[in-house]
Short mmCIF file of N, CA and C in Angstrom, two decimals:
data_model
loop_
_atom_site.label_atom_id
_atom_site.label_comp_id
_atom_site.label_asym_id
_atom_site.label_seq_id
_atom_site.Cartn_x
_atom_site.Cartn_y
_atom_site.Cartn_z
N MET M 1 -8.41 -44.02 -50.61
CA MET M 1 -9.83 -44.32 -50.49
C MET M 1 -10.51 -43.16 -49.77
N GLN M 2 -11.57 -42.64 -50.33
CA GLN M 2 -12.33 -41.56 -49.71
C GLN M 2 -13.51 -42.18 -48.98
N VAL M 3 -13.45 -42.20 -47.65
CA VAL M 3 -14.51 -42.87 -46.90
C VAL M 3 -15.69 -41.97 -46.57
N PHE M 4 -15.55 -40.65 -46.67
CA PHE M 4 -16.63 -39.76 -46.28
C PHE M 4 -17.26 -39.07 -47.48
N MET M 5 -17.19 -39.67 -48.66
CA MET M 5 -17.75 -39.03 -49.85
C MET M 5 -18.76 -39.95 -50.53
N HIS M 6 -19.54 -39.38 -51.41
CA HIS M 6 -20.48 -40.11 -52.26
C HIS M 6 -21.63 -40.76 -51.49
N PHE M 7 -22.12 -40.10 -50.46
CA PHE M 7 -23.25 -40.64 -49.73
C PHE M 7 -24.53 -40.06 -50.30
N GLY M 8 -25.54 -40.88 -50.42
CA GLY M 8 -26.76 -40.38 -51.05
C GLY M 8 -28.03 -40.87 -50.40
N GLN M 9 -28.94 -39.96 -50.21
CA GLN M 9 -30.29 -40.26 -49.76
C GLN M 9 -31.22 -39.85 -50.89
N VAL M 10 -32.35 -40.50 -50.98
CA VAL M 10 -33.34 -40.14 -52.00
C VAL M 10 -34.67 -39.89 -51.31
N ALA M 11 -35.33 -38.82 -51.69
CA ALA M 11 -36.65 -38.50 -51.14
C ALA M 11 -37.55 -38.05 -52.29
N ASN M 12 -38.83 -38.19 -52.11
CA ASN M 12 -39.76 -37.69 -53.12
C ASN M 12 -40.93 -37.00 -52.45
N PHE M 13 -41.52 -36.06 -53.18
CA PHE M 13 -42.69 -35.35 -52.69
C PHE M 13 -43.47 -34.82 -53.88
N LYS M 14 -44.74 -34.53 -53.64
CA LYS M 14 -45.59 -33.95 -54.68
C LYS M 14 -45.67 -32.45 -54.45
N THR M 15 -45.70 -31.70 -55.54
CA THR M 15 -45.75 -30.24 -55.43
C THR M 15 -46.49 -29.63 -56.62
N ASN M 16 -47.05 -28.49 -56.40
CA ASN M 16 -47.66 -27.69 -57.47
C ASN M 16 -46.81 -26.47 -57.77
N SER M 17 -45.56 -26.51 -57.35
CA SER M 17 -44.66 -25.37 -57.50
C SER M 17 -44.41 -25.04 -58.97
N ASN M 18 -44.18 -23.78 -59.24
CA ASN M 18 -43.84 -23.32 -60.59
C ASN M 18 -42.33 -23.24 -60.80
N ILE M 19 -41.55 -23.60 -59.80
CA ILE M 19 -40.09 -23.56 -59.93
C ILE M 19 -39.67 -24.63 -60.94
N PRO M 20 -38.84 -24.28 -61.92
CA PRO M 20 -38.36 -25.29 -62.87
C PRO M 20 -37.56 -26.37 -62.14
N ILE M 21 -37.70 -27.61 -62.58
CA ILE M 21 -37.07 -28.74 -61.89
C ILE M 21 -35.57 -28.56 -61.75
N GLU M 22 -34.91 -27.98 -62.74
CA GLU M 22 -33.45 -27.81 -62.67
C GLU M 22 -33.04 -26.78 -61.61
N LYS M 23 -34.00 -25.99 -61.10
CA LYS M 23 -33.72 -24.98 -60.07
C LYS M 23 -34.15 -25.43 -58.67
N PHE M 24 -34.79 -26.60 -58.59
CA PHE M 24 -35.31 -27.07 -57.30
C PHE M 24 -34.21 -27.19 -56.24
N GLY M 25 -33.10 -27.81 -56.60
CA GLY M 25 -32.00 -27.99 -55.65
C GLY M 25 -31.53 -26.68 -55.06
N ILE M 26 -31.32 -25.69 -55.93
CA ILE M 26 -30.86 -24.38 -55.49
C ILE M 26 -31.90 -23.74 -54.57
N ALA M 27 -33.17 -23.81 -54.95
CA ALA M 27 -34.24 -23.22 -54.14
C ALA M 27 -34.34 -23.87 -52.76
N ILE M 28 -34.32 -25.18 -52.73
CA ILE M 28 -34.45 -25.87 -51.44
C ILE M 28 -33.21 -25.65 -50.58
N ASN M 29 -32.02 -25.73 -51.19
CA ASN M 29 -30.78 -25.52 -50.43
C ASN M 29 -30.72 -24.14 -49.79
N SER M 30 -31.39 -23.17 -50.38
CA SER M 30 -31.35 -21.81 -49.84
C SER M 30 -32.15 -21.65 -48.55
N ILE M 31 -33.04 -22.62 -48.26
CA ILE M 31 -33.89 -22.48 -47.07
C ILE M 31 -33.70 -23.58 -46.02
N ILE M 32 -32.95 -24.63 -46.34
CA ILE M 32 -32.76 -25.72 -45.36
C ILE M 32 -31.44 -25.55 -44.62
N LYS M 33 -31.28 -26.32 -43.55
CA LYS M 33 -30.04 -26.29 -42.77
C LYS M 33 -28.88 -26.74 -43.65
N LYS M 34 -27.70 -26.27 -43.34
CA LYS M 34 -26.52 -26.56 -44.15
C LYS M 34 -26.00 -28.00 -43.95
N SER M 35 -26.58 -28.74 -43.02
CA SER M 35 -26.17 -30.14 -42.83
C SER M 35 -26.78 -31.06 -43.88
N ILE M 36 -27.69 -30.51 -44.69
CA ILE M 36 -28.33 -31.26 -45.78
C ILE M 36 -28.11 -30.47 -47.06
N VAL M 37 -27.75 -31.17 -48.13
CA VAL M 37 -27.56 -30.53 -49.42
C VAL M 37 -28.30 -31.33 -50.49
N ILE M 38 -29.15 -30.66 -51.25
CA ILE M 38 -29.82 -31.30 -52.38
C ILE M 38 -28.87 -31.22 -53.57
N LYS M 39 -28.48 -32.38 -54.09
CA LYS M 39 -27.54 -32.42 -55.21
C LYS M 39 -28.23 -32.53 -56.56
N ASN M 40 -29.42 -33.10 -56.57
CA ASN M 40 -30.10 -33.34 -57.84
C ASN M 40 -31.60 -33.40 -57.59
N ALA M 41 -32.36 -32.92 -58.56
CA ALA M 41 -33.82 -33.03 -58.50
C ALA M 41 -34.30 -33.43 -59.89
N GLU M 42 -35.26 -34.32 -59.92
CA GLU M 42 -35.83 -34.72 -61.20
C GLU M 42 -37.28 -35.09 -61.03
N GLU M 43 -38.02 -34.94 -62.09
CA GLU M 43 -39.44 -35.28 -62.08
C GLU M 43 -39.58 -36.78 -62.27
N VAL M 44 -40.49 -37.38 -61.52
CA VAL M 44 -40.71 -38.82 -61.60
C VAL M 44 -42.20 -39.11 -61.79
N ASP M 45 -42.49 -40.35 -62.07
CA ASP M 45 -43.87 -40.81 -62.25
C ASP M 45 -44.66 -40.63 -60.95
N GLU M 46 -45.95 -40.38 -61.07
CA GLU M 46 -46.83 -40.20 -59.91
C GLU M 46 -46.77 -41.38 -58.94
N ASN M 47 -46.53 -42.58 -59.46
CA ASN M 47 -46.52 -43.79 -58.62
C ASN M 47 -45.18 -44.05 -57.96
N PHE M 48 -44.16 -43.26 -58.28
CA PHE M 48 -42.84 -43.47 -57.70
C PHE M 48 -42.84 -43.18 -56.21
N HIS M 49 -42.17 -44.06 -55.45
CA HIS M 49 -41.97 -43.86 -54.02
C HIS M 49 -40.51 -44.17 -53.73
N SER M 50 -39.79 -43.21 -53.17
CA SER M 50 -38.35 -43.35 -52.98
C SER M 50 -37.97 -44.54 -52.10
N ARG M 51 -38.84 -44.96 -51.22
CA ARG M 51 -38.54 -46.10 -50.35
C ARG M 51 -38.99 -47.42 -50.97
N TYR M 52 -40.23 -47.46 -51.45
CA TYR M 52 -40.80 -48.74 -51.88
C TYR M 52 -40.41 -49.15 -53.30
N CYS M 53 -39.96 -48.23 -54.12
CA CYS M 53 -39.54 -48.57 -55.49
C CYS M 53 -38.06 -48.95 -55.56
N CYS M 54 -37.38 -48.87 -54.47
CA CYS M 54 -35.94 -49.16 -54.41
C CYS M 54 -35.69 -50.65 -54.65
N LYS M 55 -34.69 -50.97 -55.45
CA LYS M 55 -34.33 -52.36 -55.73
C LYS M 55 -33.10 -52.80 -54.94
N LYS M 56 -32.17 -51.87 -54.71
CA LYS M 56 -30.96 -52.19 -53.95
C LYS M 56 -30.54 -50.96 -53.14
N LYS M 57 -29.99 -51.25 -51.96
CA LYS M 57 -29.40 -50.20 -51.14
C LYS M 57 -28.00 -50.67 -50.72
N THR M 58 -27.10 -49.72 -50.59
CA THR M 58 -25.78 -50.02 -50.05
C THR M 58 -25.56 -49.17 -48.82
N TYR M 59 -25.24 -49.85 -47.72
CA TYR M 59 -24.91 -49.18 -46.47
C TYR M 59 -23.43 -49.38 -46.18
N ARG M 60 -22.86 -48.38 -45.51
CA ARG M 60 -21.46 -48.44 -45.08
C ARG M 60 -21.42 -48.16 -43.58
N TYR M 61 -20.59 -48.93 -42.89
CA TYR M 61 -20.35 -48.66 -41.47
C TYR M 61 -18.85 -48.49 -41.29
N ILE M 62 -18.45 -47.37 -40.68
CA ILE M 62 -17.04 -47.05 -40.54
C ILE M 62 -16.62 -47.15 -39.08
N ILE M 63 -15.55 -47.92 -38.87
CA ILE M 63 -14.98 -48.11 -37.53
C ILE M 63 -13.58 -47.53 -37.53
N ASN M 64 -13.31 -46.68 -36.55
CA ASN M 64 -11.95 -46.20 -36.34
C ASN M 64 -11.32 -47.17 -35.35
N ASN M 65 -10.31 -47.91 -35.80
CA ASN M 65 -9.69 -48.94 -34.98
C ASN M 65 -8.32 -48.52 -34.48
N SER M 66 -8.17 -47.23 -34.22
CA SER M 66 -6.91 -46.74 -33.66
C SER M 66 -6.99 -46.69 -32.14
N THR M 67 -5.88 -46.53 -31.50
CA THR M 67 -5.84 -46.51 -30.04
C THR M 67 -6.64 -45.34 -29.46
N TYR M 68 -6.49 -44.14 -30.05
CA TYR M 68 -7.09 -42.95 -29.46
C TYR M 68 -8.29 -42.40 -30.20
N GLY M 69 -8.57 -42.88 -31.39
CA GLY M 69 -9.68 -42.33 -32.16
C GLY M 69 -9.29 -40.98 -32.73
N THR M 70 -10.28 -40.19 -33.08
CA THR M 70 -10.03 -38.88 -33.66
C THR M 70 -11.08 -37.89 -33.18
N ALA M 71 -10.66 -36.68 -32.91
CA ALA M 71 -11.60 -35.65 -32.46
C ALA M 71 -12.44 -35.15 -33.62
N ILE M 72 -11.83 -34.99 -34.77
CA ILE M 72 -12.52 -34.42 -35.93
C ILE M 72 -13.68 -35.30 -36.40
N TYR M 73 -13.46 -36.61 -36.47
CA TYR M 73 -14.47 -37.53 -37.01
C TYR M 73 -15.23 -38.29 -35.92
N ARG M 74 -15.16 -37.82 -34.67
CA ARG M 74 -15.76 -38.58 -33.56
C ARG M 74 -17.25 -38.84 -33.73
N ASN M 75 -17.95 -37.95 -34.44
CA ASN M 75 -19.39 -38.14 -34.66
C ASN M 75 -19.70 -38.78 -36.00
N LEU M 76 -18.66 -39.17 -36.73
CA LEU M 76 -18.83 -39.73 -38.07
C LEU M 76 -18.37 -41.18 -38.18
N GLU M 77 -17.83 -41.72 -37.11
CA GLU M 77 -17.35 -43.10 -37.12
C GLU M 77 -17.41 -43.66 -35.72
N CYS M 78 -17.41 -44.96 -35.63
CA CYS M 78 -17.44 -45.66 -34.34
C CYS M 78 -16.00 -45.98 -33.94
N HIS M 79 -15.61 -45.56 -32.75
CA HIS M 79 -14.25 -45.83 -32.29
C HIS M 79 -14.20 -47.11 -31.47
N ILE M 80 -13.38 -48.05 -31.92
CA ILE M 80 -13.15 -49.29 -31.19
C ILE M 80 -11.63 -49.43 -31.03
N PRO M 81 -11.10 -49.16 -29.83
CA PRO M 81 -9.66 -49.14 -29.65
C PRO M 81 -8.98 -50.52 -29.58
N GLN M 82 -9.75 -51.57 -29.27
CA GLN M 82 -9.16 -52.90 -29.18
C GLN M 82 -8.76 -53.40 -30.58
N SER M 83 -7.67 -54.10 -30.64
CA SER M 83 -7.20 -54.65 -31.92
C SER M 83 -8.20 -55.66 -32.47
N LEU M 84 -8.54 -55.52 -33.75
CA LEU M 84 -9.51 -56.41 -34.39
C LEU M 84 -8.82 -57.27 -35.44
N ASN M 85 -9.20 -58.54 -35.50
CA ASN M 85 -8.66 -59.47 -36.49
C ASN M 85 -9.45 -59.29 -37.80
N ILE M 86 -8.89 -58.49 -38.68
CA ILE M 86 -9.58 -58.14 -39.93
C ILE M 86 -9.78 -59.36 -40.81
N GLU M 87 -8.82 -60.24 -40.85
CA GLU M 87 -8.93 -61.41 -41.73
C GLU M 87 -10.11 -62.30 -41.32
N GLU M 88 -10.31 -62.47 -40.03
CA GLU M 88 -11.46 -63.27 -39.56
C GLU M 88 -12.77 -62.54 -39.86
N MET M 89 -12.76 -61.22 -39.73
CA MET M 89 -13.95 -60.43 -40.04
C MET M 89 -14.30 -60.54 -41.53
N LYS M 90 -13.28 -60.55 -42.38
CA LYS M 90 -13.50 -60.68 -43.83
C LYS M 90 -14.11 -62.04 -44.17
N LYS M 91 -13.68 -63.08 -43.47
CA LYS M 91 -14.28 -64.41 -43.68
C LYS M 91 -15.73 -64.42 -43.19
N ALA M 92 -15.95 -63.81 -42.03
CA ALA M 92 -17.28 -63.82 -41.41
C ALA M 92 -18.31 -63.09 -42.25
N ILE M 93 -17.94 -61.97 -42.84
CA ILE M 93 -18.93 -61.15 -43.56
C ILE M 93 -19.50 -61.89 -44.77
N LYS M 94 -18.73 -62.79 -45.35
CA LYS M 94 -19.20 -63.52 -46.53
C LYS M 94 -20.39 -64.44 -46.20
N HIS M 95 -20.51 -64.84 -44.94
CA HIS M 95 -21.64 -65.68 -44.53
C HIS M 95 -22.99 -64.95 -44.62
N PHE M 96 -22.94 -63.63 -44.67
CA PHE M 96 -24.17 -62.85 -44.74
C PHE M 96 -24.71 -62.74 -46.16
N GLU M 97 -23.89 -63.04 -47.16
CA GLU M 97 -24.35 -62.94 -48.55
C GLU M 97 -25.40 -64.00 -48.85
N GLY M 98 -26.35 -63.64 -49.70
CA GLY M 98 -27.42 -64.54 -50.09
C GLY M 98 -28.72 -64.19 -49.39
N GLU M 99 -29.75 -64.99 -49.65
CA GLU M 99 -31.05 -64.77 -49.03
C GLU M 99 -31.11 -65.51 -47.70
N HIS M 100 -31.42 -64.78 -46.64
CA HIS M 100 -31.49 -65.36 -45.29
C HIS M 100 -32.64 -64.70 -44.52
N ASP M 101 -33.06 -65.37 -43.48
CA ASP M 101 -33.96 -64.76 -42.51
C ASP M 101 -33.05 -64.10 -41.48
N PHE M 102 -33.06 -62.76 -41.45
CA PHE M 102 -32.16 -62.00 -40.60
C PHE M 102 -32.80 -61.62 -39.27
N LYS M 103 -33.66 -62.47 -38.76
CA LYS M 103 -34.36 -62.20 -37.51
C LYS M 103 -33.39 -61.94 -36.35
N ALA M 104 -32.25 -62.61 -36.35
CA ALA M 104 -31.25 -62.43 -35.29
C ALA M 104 -30.55 -61.09 -35.38
N PHE M 105 -30.77 -60.37 -36.48
CA PHE M 105 -30.05 -59.13 -36.73
C PHE M 105 -30.99 -57.94 -36.87
N LYS M 106 -32.09 -57.99 -36.14
CA LYS M 106 -33.02 -56.86 -36.16
C LYS M 106 -33.34 -56.44 -34.74
N SER M 107 -33.63 -55.16 -34.58
CA SER M 107 -34.02 -54.63 -33.27
C SER M 107 -35.48 -54.94 -33.01
N SER M 108 -35.85 -54.89 -31.76
CA SER M 108 -37.23 -55.21 -31.39
C SER M 108 -38.24 -54.25 -31.98
N GLY M 109 -37.83 -53.05 -32.37
CA GLY M 109 -38.76 -52.07 -32.92
C GLY M 109 -39.07 -52.24 -34.39
N THR M 110 -38.61 -53.34 -34.99
CA THR M 110 -38.83 -53.56 -36.41
C THR M 110 -40.29 -53.84 -36.70
N SER M 111 -40.86 -53.12 -37.66
CA SER M 111 -42.27 -53.30 -38.00
C SER M 111 -42.48 -54.19 -39.22
N SER M 112 -41.40 -54.60 -39.88
CA SER M 112 -41.52 -55.43 -41.08
C SER M 112 -42.16 -56.77 -40.76
N LYS M 113 -43.04 -57.21 -41.66
CA LYS M 113 -43.71 -58.50 -41.47
C LYS M 113 -42.73 -59.65 -41.66
N SER M 114 -41.84 -59.53 -42.63
CA SER M 114 -40.87 -60.59 -42.92
C SER M 114 -39.46 -60.08 -42.61
N SER M 115 -38.64 -60.96 -42.07
CA SER M 115 -37.24 -60.60 -41.82
C SER M 115 -36.31 -61.25 -42.84
N VAL M 116 -36.88 -61.76 -43.93
CA VAL M 116 -36.08 -62.35 -45.00
C VAL M 116 -35.59 -61.23 -45.92
N ARG M 117 -34.29 -61.20 -46.13
CA ARG M 117 -33.66 -60.21 -47.00
C ARG M 117 -32.56 -60.89 -47.79
N THR M 118 -32.16 -60.26 -48.89
CA THR M 118 -31.06 -60.77 -49.71
C THR M 118 -29.92 -59.77 -49.67
N ILE M 119 -28.76 -60.25 -49.28
CA ILE M 119 -27.53 -59.45 -49.33
C ILE M 119 -26.77 -59.89 -50.59
N TYR M 120 -26.64 -58.96 -51.53
CA TYR M 120 -25.96 -59.25 -52.79
C TYR M 120 -24.44 -59.18 -52.67
N LYS M 121 -23.99 -58.26 -51.85
CA LYS M 121 -22.54 -58.06 -51.71
C LYS M 121 -22.24 -57.64 -50.28
N ALA M 122 -21.24 -58.27 -49.68
CA ALA M 122 -20.83 -57.94 -48.32
C ALA M 122 -19.31 -57.97 -48.27
N GLU M 123 -18.72 -56.84 -47.90
CA GLU M 123 -17.26 -56.81 -47.88
C GLU M 123 -16.74 -55.86 -46.81
N ILE M 124 -15.49 -56.10 -46.46
CA ILE M 124 -14.77 -55.27 -45.51
C ILE M 124 -13.51 -54.78 -46.19
N LYS M 125 -13.28 -53.46 -46.06
CA LYS M 125 -12.06 -52.85 -46.58
C LYS M 125 -11.35 -52.20 -45.41
N GLN M 126 -10.05 -52.04 -45.56
CA GLN M 126 -9.28 -51.37 -44.53
C GLN M 126 -8.56 -50.18 -45.15
N ASP M 127 -8.62 -49.04 -44.48
CA ASP M 127 -7.94 -47.83 -44.91
C ASP M 127 -7.20 -47.28 -43.69
N ASN M 128 -5.93 -47.65 -43.57
CA ASN M 128 -5.13 -47.31 -42.39
C ASN M 128 -5.83 -47.81 -41.14
N ASP M 129 -6.23 -46.91 -40.24
CA ASP M 129 -6.88 -47.32 -38.99
C ASP M 129 -8.39 -47.50 -39.12
N ARG M 130 -8.92 -47.29 -40.29
CA ARG M 130 -10.37 -47.41 -40.49
C ARG M 130 -10.73 -48.76 -41.10
N ILE M 131 -11.81 -49.32 -40.57
CA ILE M 131 -12.39 -50.55 -41.11
C ILE M 131 -13.73 -50.14 -41.70
N ILE M 132 -13.92 -50.45 -42.97
CA ILE M 132 -15.13 -50.05 -43.68
C ILE M 132 -15.92 -51.31 -44.03
N ILE M 133 -17.12 -51.41 -43.48
CA ILE M 133 -18.02 -52.53 -43.73
C ILE M 133 -19.06 -52.05 -44.73
N GLU M 134 -19.23 -52.78 -45.84
CA GLU M 134 -20.24 -52.39 -46.83
C GLU M 134 -21.15 -53.56 -47.15
N LEU M 135 -22.44 -53.28 -47.13
CA LEU M 135 -23.46 -54.28 -47.42
C LEU M 135 -24.42 -53.73 -48.47
N THR M 136 -24.63 -54.51 -49.52
CA THR M 136 -25.61 -54.16 -50.56
C THR M 136 -26.69 -55.22 -50.54
N GLY M 137 -27.94 -54.79 -50.41
CA GLY M 137 -29.04 -55.75 -50.34
C GLY M 137 -30.33 -55.18 -50.90
N ASN M 138 -31.34 -56.04 -50.94
CA ASN M 138 -32.65 -55.61 -51.45
C ASN M 138 -33.47 -54.89 -50.40
N GLY M 139 -32.98 -54.84 -49.19
CA GLY M 139 -33.64 -54.15 -48.10
C GLY M 139 -32.97 -54.50 -46.79
N PHE M 140 -33.18 -53.67 -45.78
CA PHE M 140 -32.55 -53.89 -44.49
C PHE M 140 -33.56 -53.67 -43.38
N LEU M 141 -33.46 -54.45 -42.34
CA LEU M 141 -34.32 -54.32 -41.17
C LEU M 141 -33.78 -53.21 -40.27
N TYR M 142 -34.60 -52.78 -39.33
CA TYR M 142 -34.22 -51.73 -38.40
C TYR M 142 -32.97 -52.15 -37.62
N ASN M 143 -31.91 -51.37 -37.72
CA ASN M 143 -30.62 -51.61 -37.06
C ASN M 143 -29.86 -52.83 -37.57
N MET M 144 -30.30 -53.43 -38.66
CA MET M 144 -29.66 -54.64 -39.18
C MET M 144 -28.17 -54.43 -39.49
N VAL M 145 -27.83 -53.34 -40.14
CA VAL M 145 -26.43 -53.09 -40.50
C VAL M 145 -25.59 -52.88 -39.24
N ARG M 146 -26.14 -52.17 -38.28
CA ARG M 146 -25.41 -51.91 -37.03
C ARG M 146 -25.23 -53.19 -36.21
N ILE M 147 -26.19 -54.10 -36.28
CA ILE M 147 -26.08 -55.37 -35.54
C ILE M 147 -25.11 -56.30 -36.26
N ILE M 148 -25.18 -56.37 -37.59
CA ILE M 148 -24.21 -57.17 -38.34
C ILE M 148 -22.80 -56.64 -38.06
N SER M 149 -22.64 -55.32 -38.08
CA SER M 149 -21.33 -54.72 -37.81
C SER M 149 -20.86 -55.06 -36.40
N GLY M 150 -21.78 -55.01 -35.43
CA GLY M 150 -21.44 -55.39 -34.06
C GLY M 150 -21.04 -56.84 -33.94
N THR M 151 -21.69 -57.69 -34.71
CA THR M 151 -21.34 -59.12 -34.73
C THR M 151 -19.96 -59.31 -35.33
N LEU M 152 -19.66 -58.57 -36.39
CA LEU M 152 -18.34 -58.66 -37.01
C LEU M 152 -17.25 -58.17 -36.06
N VAL M 153 -17.55 -57.15 -35.25
CA VAL M 153 -16.59 -56.70 -34.25
C VAL M 153 -16.35 -57.81 -33.23
N GLU M 154 -17.41 -58.50 -32.82
CA GLU M 154 -17.24 -59.63 -31.89
C GLU M 154 -16.35 -60.71 -32.49
N VAL M 155 -16.48 -60.94 -33.80
CA VAL M 155 -15.60 -61.88 -34.50
C VAL M 155 -14.16 -61.35 -34.45
N GLY M 156 -14.00 -60.07 -34.75
CA GLY M 156 -12.67 -59.45 -34.73
C GLY M 156 -12.01 -59.48 -33.37
N LEU M 157 -12.81 -59.46 -32.32
CA LEU M 157 -12.30 -59.53 -30.95
C LEU M 157 -12.09 -60.97 -30.47
N GLY M 158 -12.50 -61.94 -31.28
CA GLY M 158 -12.36 -63.35 -30.91
C GLY M 158 -13.45 -63.86 -30.00
N LYS M 159 -14.54 -63.10 -29.83
CA LYS M 159 -15.64 -63.51 -28.96
C LYS M 159 -16.64 -64.41 -29.68
N ILE M 160 -16.72 -64.28 -31.02
CA ILE M 160 -17.56 -65.16 -31.84
C ILE M 160 -16.67 -65.71 -32.95
N GLU M 161 -16.72 -67.00 -33.16
CA GLU M 161 -15.95 -67.61 -34.26
C GLU M 161 -16.68 -67.36 -35.57
N GLN M 162 -15.94 -67.00 -36.61
CA GLN M 162 -16.56 -66.68 -37.89
C GLN M 162 -17.38 -67.85 -38.44
N GLU M 163 -16.99 -69.08 -38.11
CA GLU M 163 -17.72 -70.26 -38.58
C GLU M 163 -19.11 -70.36 -37.95
N LYS M 164 -19.34 -69.62 -36.87
CA LYS M 164 -20.63 -69.68 -36.15
C LYS M 164 -21.69 -68.76 -36.78
N ILE M 165 -21.30 -67.91 -37.70
CA ILE M 165 -22.26 -66.96 -38.28
C ILE M 165 -23.46 -67.67 -38.93
N PRO M 166 -23.25 -68.71 -39.77
CA PRO M 166 -24.43 -69.39 -40.34
C PRO M 166 -25.37 -69.95 -39.27
N ASP M 167 -24.80 -70.44 -38.18
CA ASP M 167 -25.60 -70.98 -37.08
C ASP M 167 -26.42 -69.87 -36.41
N ILE M 168 -25.81 -68.71 -36.22
CA ILE M 168 -26.52 -67.57 -35.63
C ILE M 168 -27.67 -67.14 -36.54
N ILE M 169 -27.40 -67.10 -37.85
CA ILE M 169 -28.45 -66.74 -38.81
C ILE M 169 -29.59 -67.75 -38.74
N ASN M 170 -29.26 -69.03 -38.76
CA ASN M 170 -30.28 -70.08 -38.80
C ASN M 170 -31.09 -70.19 -37.51
N LYS M 171 -30.49 -69.89 -36.37
CA LYS M 171 -31.22 -69.99 -35.10
C LYS M 171 -32.15 -68.80 -34.87
N LYS M 172 -31.95 -67.70 -35.62
CA LYS M 172 -32.84 -66.53 -35.57
C LYS M 172 -33.02 -65.96 -34.16
N ASP M 173 -31.97 -66.07 -33.34
CA ASP M 173 -32.03 -65.62 -31.95
C ASP M 173 -31.17 -64.36 -31.80
N ARG M 174 -31.81 -63.24 -31.53
CA ARG M 174 -31.10 -61.95 -31.41
C ARG M 174 -30.01 -62.00 -30.35
N ASN M 175 -30.19 -62.80 -29.31
CA ASN M 175 -29.22 -62.89 -28.22
C ASN M 175 -27.89 -63.51 -28.65
N LEU M 176 -27.88 -64.24 -29.76
CA LEU M 176 -26.64 -64.88 -30.22
C LEU M 176 -25.77 -63.94 -31.06
N ALA M 177 -26.37 -62.92 -31.63
CA ALA M 177 -25.62 -61.96 -32.46
C ALA M 177 -24.92 -60.93 -31.58
N GLY M 178 -24.06 -60.13 -32.20
CA GLY M 178 -23.32 -59.10 -31.47
C GLY M 178 -24.21 -57.93 -31.08
N LYS M 179 -23.61 -57.00 -30.36
CA LYS M 179 -24.37 -55.83 -29.92
C LYS M 179 -24.63 -54.88 -31.09
N THR M 180 -25.57 -53.99 -30.90
CA THR M 180 -25.88 -52.96 -31.88
C THR M 180 -24.86 -51.84 -31.73
N LEU M 181 -24.07 -51.60 -32.76
CA LEU M 181 -23.10 -50.52 -32.69
C LEU M 181 -23.83 -49.18 -32.75
N PRO M 182 -23.18 -48.11 -32.28
CA PRO M 182 -23.82 -46.80 -32.27
C PRO M 182 -24.06 -46.26 -33.68
N PRO M 183 -24.96 -45.27 -33.82
CA PRO M 183 -25.27 -44.74 -35.16
C PRO M 183 -24.11 -44.01 -35.82
N GLN M 184 -23.18 -43.48 -35.00
CA GLN M 184 -22.01 -42.83 -35.60
C GLN M 184 -21.26 -43.85 -36.44
N GLY M 185 -21.08 -43.57 -37.71
CA GLY M 185 -20.39 -44.49 -38.59
C GLY M 185 -21.29 -45.15 -39.61
N LEU M 186 -22.61 -45.00 -39.48
CA LEU M 186 -23.54 -45.63 -40.41
C LEU M 186 -23.93 -44.64 -41.51
N TYR M 187 -23.82 -45.10 -42.76
CA TYR M 187 -24.16 -44.26 -43.91
C TYR M 187 -24.92 -45.05 -44.95
N LEU M 188 -25.95 -44.43 -45.48
CA LEU M 188 -26.60 -44.96 -46.68
C LEU M 188 -25.81 -44.38 -47.84
N VAL M 189 -25.13 -45.26 -48.57
CA VAL M 189 -24.20 -44.83 -49.62
C VAL M 189 -24.89 -44.70 -50.96
N ASP M 190 -25.76 -45.66 -51.29
CA ASP M 190 -26.34 -45.67 -52.62
C ASP M 190 -27.71 -46.33 -52.58
N VAL M 191 -28.61 -45.81 -53.42
CA VAL M 191 -29.94 -46.38 -53.60
C VAL M 191 -30.12 -46.59 -55.09
N GLU M 192 -30.51 -47.81 -55.49
CA GLU M 192 -30.65 -48.13 -56.91
C GLU M 192 -32.11 -48.42 -57.24
N TYR M 193 -32.54 -47.89 -58.37
CA TYR M 193 -33.89 -48.10 -58.88
C TYR M 193 -33.80 -48.70 -60.27
N GLU M 194 -34.86 -49.40 -60.69
CA GLU M 194 -34.89 -49.92 -62.07
C GLU M 194 -35.66 -49.01 -62.97
#
């Protein structure tokens, strides 16, 4: 399993440039920092907006669950050295699927009017010492994936029973959910448009 590949962000902008669309990626890559790479460029309708026209997004959160972690990937994954019960976490994540009010899983800085979102697919995979959490939904609140991941870690540590997840969702109380995990380990994997 390749955990650090196939990550994608989408952005759009208007331009009067004469550069042919097939050369845009090369042109932009030549002037931006090497931590960002443009893989594809295409012309879209004037009304297209990369954020608001999106129908589905998939986020991945990667946890290194080894005793010592890793120096190479320390800024690319969250290190949790305590042993986690993966089977309980796998049961718990399924409670997030469907349409719910995710008020308990948003940070206070969220500007969205509604906290109702639909999670189409929620799963946990294991790759040696890595735990990979993936969520596909119609939208996500500020820090929602990191808070869900933190809640799943609490389940894995035995601090929250997996059967309590629906109750936490229904009570809409941020204090009942797990902590917000750090940004290291969070990736936007895929954005789907119709």
